[in-house]
Amino acid sequence: ADRFGITVTYLAPDKAVYLSIVEGLARQHGLAIDTPTLHRRALEWEVWNNGRSGRTARQFIDHLIGELALRV
C-alpha cells in the first residue's frame, strides 16, 4: 500500500452483519443446524479466533463442516 500511497482499511462487521455472513455461508453449504445454535457457536468462535470478520466466519463454517462430517 505504501508503494501506491493508499491505505485500505477493513472494518470489523458488527454482530448482526457477522451473523448474517455466517448464516449465508451455512446456507450455501447446506448445513443442518438450528439458527440459535449456529449463532451461539459463531459468537463463541469469534471470541477465540481473532474477532469478527468475513474470514473468521468462513473459518468457523469450514470448522463446522468438518465437525459435522465426523459425526456422520
PDB file of C-alpha atoms in Angstrom:
ATOM      1  CA  ALA A   1       0.000   0.000   0.000  1.00  0.00           C
ATOM      2  CA  ASP A   2       2.850   2.412   0.763  1.00  0.00           C
ATOM      3  CA  ARG A   3       4.144   1.953  -2.748  1.00  0.00           C
ATOM      4  CA  PHE A   4       0.976   3.428  -4.192  1.00  0.00           C
ATOM      5  CA  GLY A   5       0.333   5.960  -1.451  1.00  0.00           C
ATOM      6  CA  ILE A   6      -3.001   4.471  -0.441  1.00  0.00           C
ATOM      7  CA  THR A   7      -4.260   2.828   2.693  1.00  0.00           C
ATOM      8  CA  VAL A   8      -7.002   0.222   2.632  1.00  0.00           C
ATOM      9  CA  THR A   9      -8.856  -0.201   5.905  1.00  0.00           C
ATOM     10  CA  TYR A  10     -11.072  -3.174   6.673  1.00  0.00           C
ATOM     11  CA  LEU A  11     -13.518  -2.548   9.476  1.00  0.00           C
ATOM     12  CA  ALA A  12     -14.887  -5.418  11.532  1.00  0.00           C
ATOM     13  CA  PRO A  13     -18.568  -6.074  10.857  1.00  0.00           C
ATOM     14  CA  ASP A  14     -20.980  -5.565  13.726  1.00  0.00           C
ATOM     15  CA  LYS A  15     -22.623  -8.556  15.378  1.00  0.00           C
ATOM     16  CA  ALA A  16     -25.692  -8.579  13.102  1.00  0.00           C
ATOM     17  CA  VAL A  17     -23.621  -8.431   9.912  1.00  0.00           C
ATOM     18  CA  TYR A  18     -21.226 -11.113  11.158  1.00  0.00           C
ATOM     19  CA  LEU A  19     -24.113 -13.461  11.973  1.00  0.00           C
ATOM     20  CA  SER A  20     -25.683 -12.709   8.598  1.00  0.00           C
ATOM     21  CA  ILE A  21     -22.433 -13.736   6.892  1.00  0.00           C
ATOM     22  CA  VAL A  22     -22.327 -16.931   8.970  1.00  0.00           C
ATOM     23  CA  GLU A  23     -25.951 -17.739   8.100  1.00  0.00           C
ATOM     24  CA  GLY A  24     -25.321 -17.180   4.397  1.00  0.00           C
ATOM     25  CA  LEU A  25     -22.262 -19.421   4.379  1.00  0.00           C
ATOM     26  CA  ALA A  26     -24.090 -22.126   6.343  1.00  0.00           C
ATOM     27  CA  ARG A  27     -26.969 -21.966   3.867  1.00  0.00           C
ATOM     28  CA  GLN A  28     -24.574 -22.167   0.889  1.00  0.00           C
ATOM     29  CA  HIS A  29     -23.132 -25.361   2.319  1.00  0.00           C
ATOM     30  CA  GLY A  30     -26.487 -26.840   3.286  1.00  0.00           C
ATOM     31  CA  LEU A  31     -25.568 -27.209   6.953  1.00  0.00           C
ATOM     32  CA  ALA A  32     -28.326 -28.698   9.089  1.00  0.00           C
ATOM     33  CA  ILE A  33     -28.004 -26.706  12.303  1.00  0.00           C
ATOM     34  CA  ASP A  34     -30.623 -24.596  14.040  1.00  0.00           C
ATOM     35  CA  THR A  35     -30.138 -20.833  13.940  1.00  0.00           C
ATOM     36  CA  PRO A  36     -29.797 -20.195  17.704  1.00  0.00           C
ATOM     37  CA  THR A  37     -27.086 -22.867  17.963  1.00  0.00           C
ATOM     38  CA  LEU A  38     -25.346 -21.551  14.841  1.00  0.00           C
ATOM     39  CA  HIS A  39     -25.342 -18.010  16.265  1.00  0.00           C
ATOM     40  CA  ARG A  40     -24.134 -19.098  19.709  1.00  0.00           C
ATOM     41  CA  ARG A  41     -21.294 -21.161  18.277  1.00  0.00           C
ATOM     42  CA  ALA A  42     -20.311 -18.461  15.761  1.00  0.00           C
ATOM     43  CA  LEU A  43     -20.073 -15.874  18.541  1.00  0.00           C
ATOM     44  CA  GLU A  44     -18.012 -18.236  20.697  1.00  0.00           C
ATOM     45  CA  TRP A  45     -15.734 -18.898  17.711  1.00  0.00           C
ATOM     46  CA  GLU A  46     -15.111 -15.209  17.023  1.00  0.00           C
ATOM     47  CA  VAL A  47     -14.102 -14.592  20.651  1.00  0.00           C
ATOM     48  CA  TRP A  48     -11.351 -17.220  20.425  1.00  0.00           C
ATOM     49  CA  ASN A  49     -10.344 -16.684  16.783  1.00  0.00           C
ATOM     50  CA  ASN A  50      -9.358 -13.078  16.054  1.00  0.00           C
ATOM     51  CA  GLY A  51     -12.724 -11.309  16.285  1.00  0.00           C
ATOM     52  CA  ARG A  52     -15.474 -10.741  13.751  1.00  0.00           C
ATOM     53  CA  SER A  53     -14.631 -10.717  10.057  1.00  0.00           C
ATOM     54  CA  GLY A  54     -15.647 -12.424   6.862  1.00  0.00           C
ATOM     55  CA  ARG A  55     -12.532 -14.573   7.178  1.00  0.00           C
ATOM     56  CA  THR A  56     -13.437 -15.622  10.722  1.00  0.00           C
ATOM     57  CA  ALA A  57     -16.960 -16.508   9.576  1.00  0.00           C
ATOM     58  CA  ARG A  58     -15.531 -18.615   6.759  1.00  0.00           C
ATOM     59  CA  GLN A  59     -13.103 -20.388   9.082  1.00  0.00           C
ATOM     60  CA  PHE A  60     -15.930 -21.117  11.517  1.00  0.00           C
ATOM     61  CA  ILE A  61     -18.084 -22.628   8.760  1.00  0.00           C
ATOM     62  CA  ASP A  62     -15.140 -24.705   7.480  1.00  0.00           C
ATOM     63  CA  HIS A  63     -14.595 -25.980  11.032  1.00  0.00           C
ATOM     64  CA  LEU A  64     -18.297 -26.740  11.443  1.00  0.00           C
ATOM     65  CA  ILE A  65     -18.411 -28.641   8.136  1.00  0.00           C
ATOM     66  CA  GLY A  66     -15.546 -30.840   9.330  1.00  0.00           C
ATOM     67  CA  GLU A  67     -17.080 -31.345  12.757  1.00  0.00           C
ATOM     68  CA  LEU A  68     -20.459 -32.348  11.327  1.00  0.00           C
ATOM     69  CA  ALA A  69     -18.783 -34.702   8.835  1.00  0.00           C
ATOM     70  CA  LEU A  70     -17.101 -36.545  11.710  1.00  0.00           C
ATOM     71  CA  ARG A  71     -20.448 -37.101  13.433  1.00  0.00           C
ATOM     72  CA  VAL A  72     -21.905 -38.990  10.468  1.00  0.00           C
TER      73      VAL A  72
END
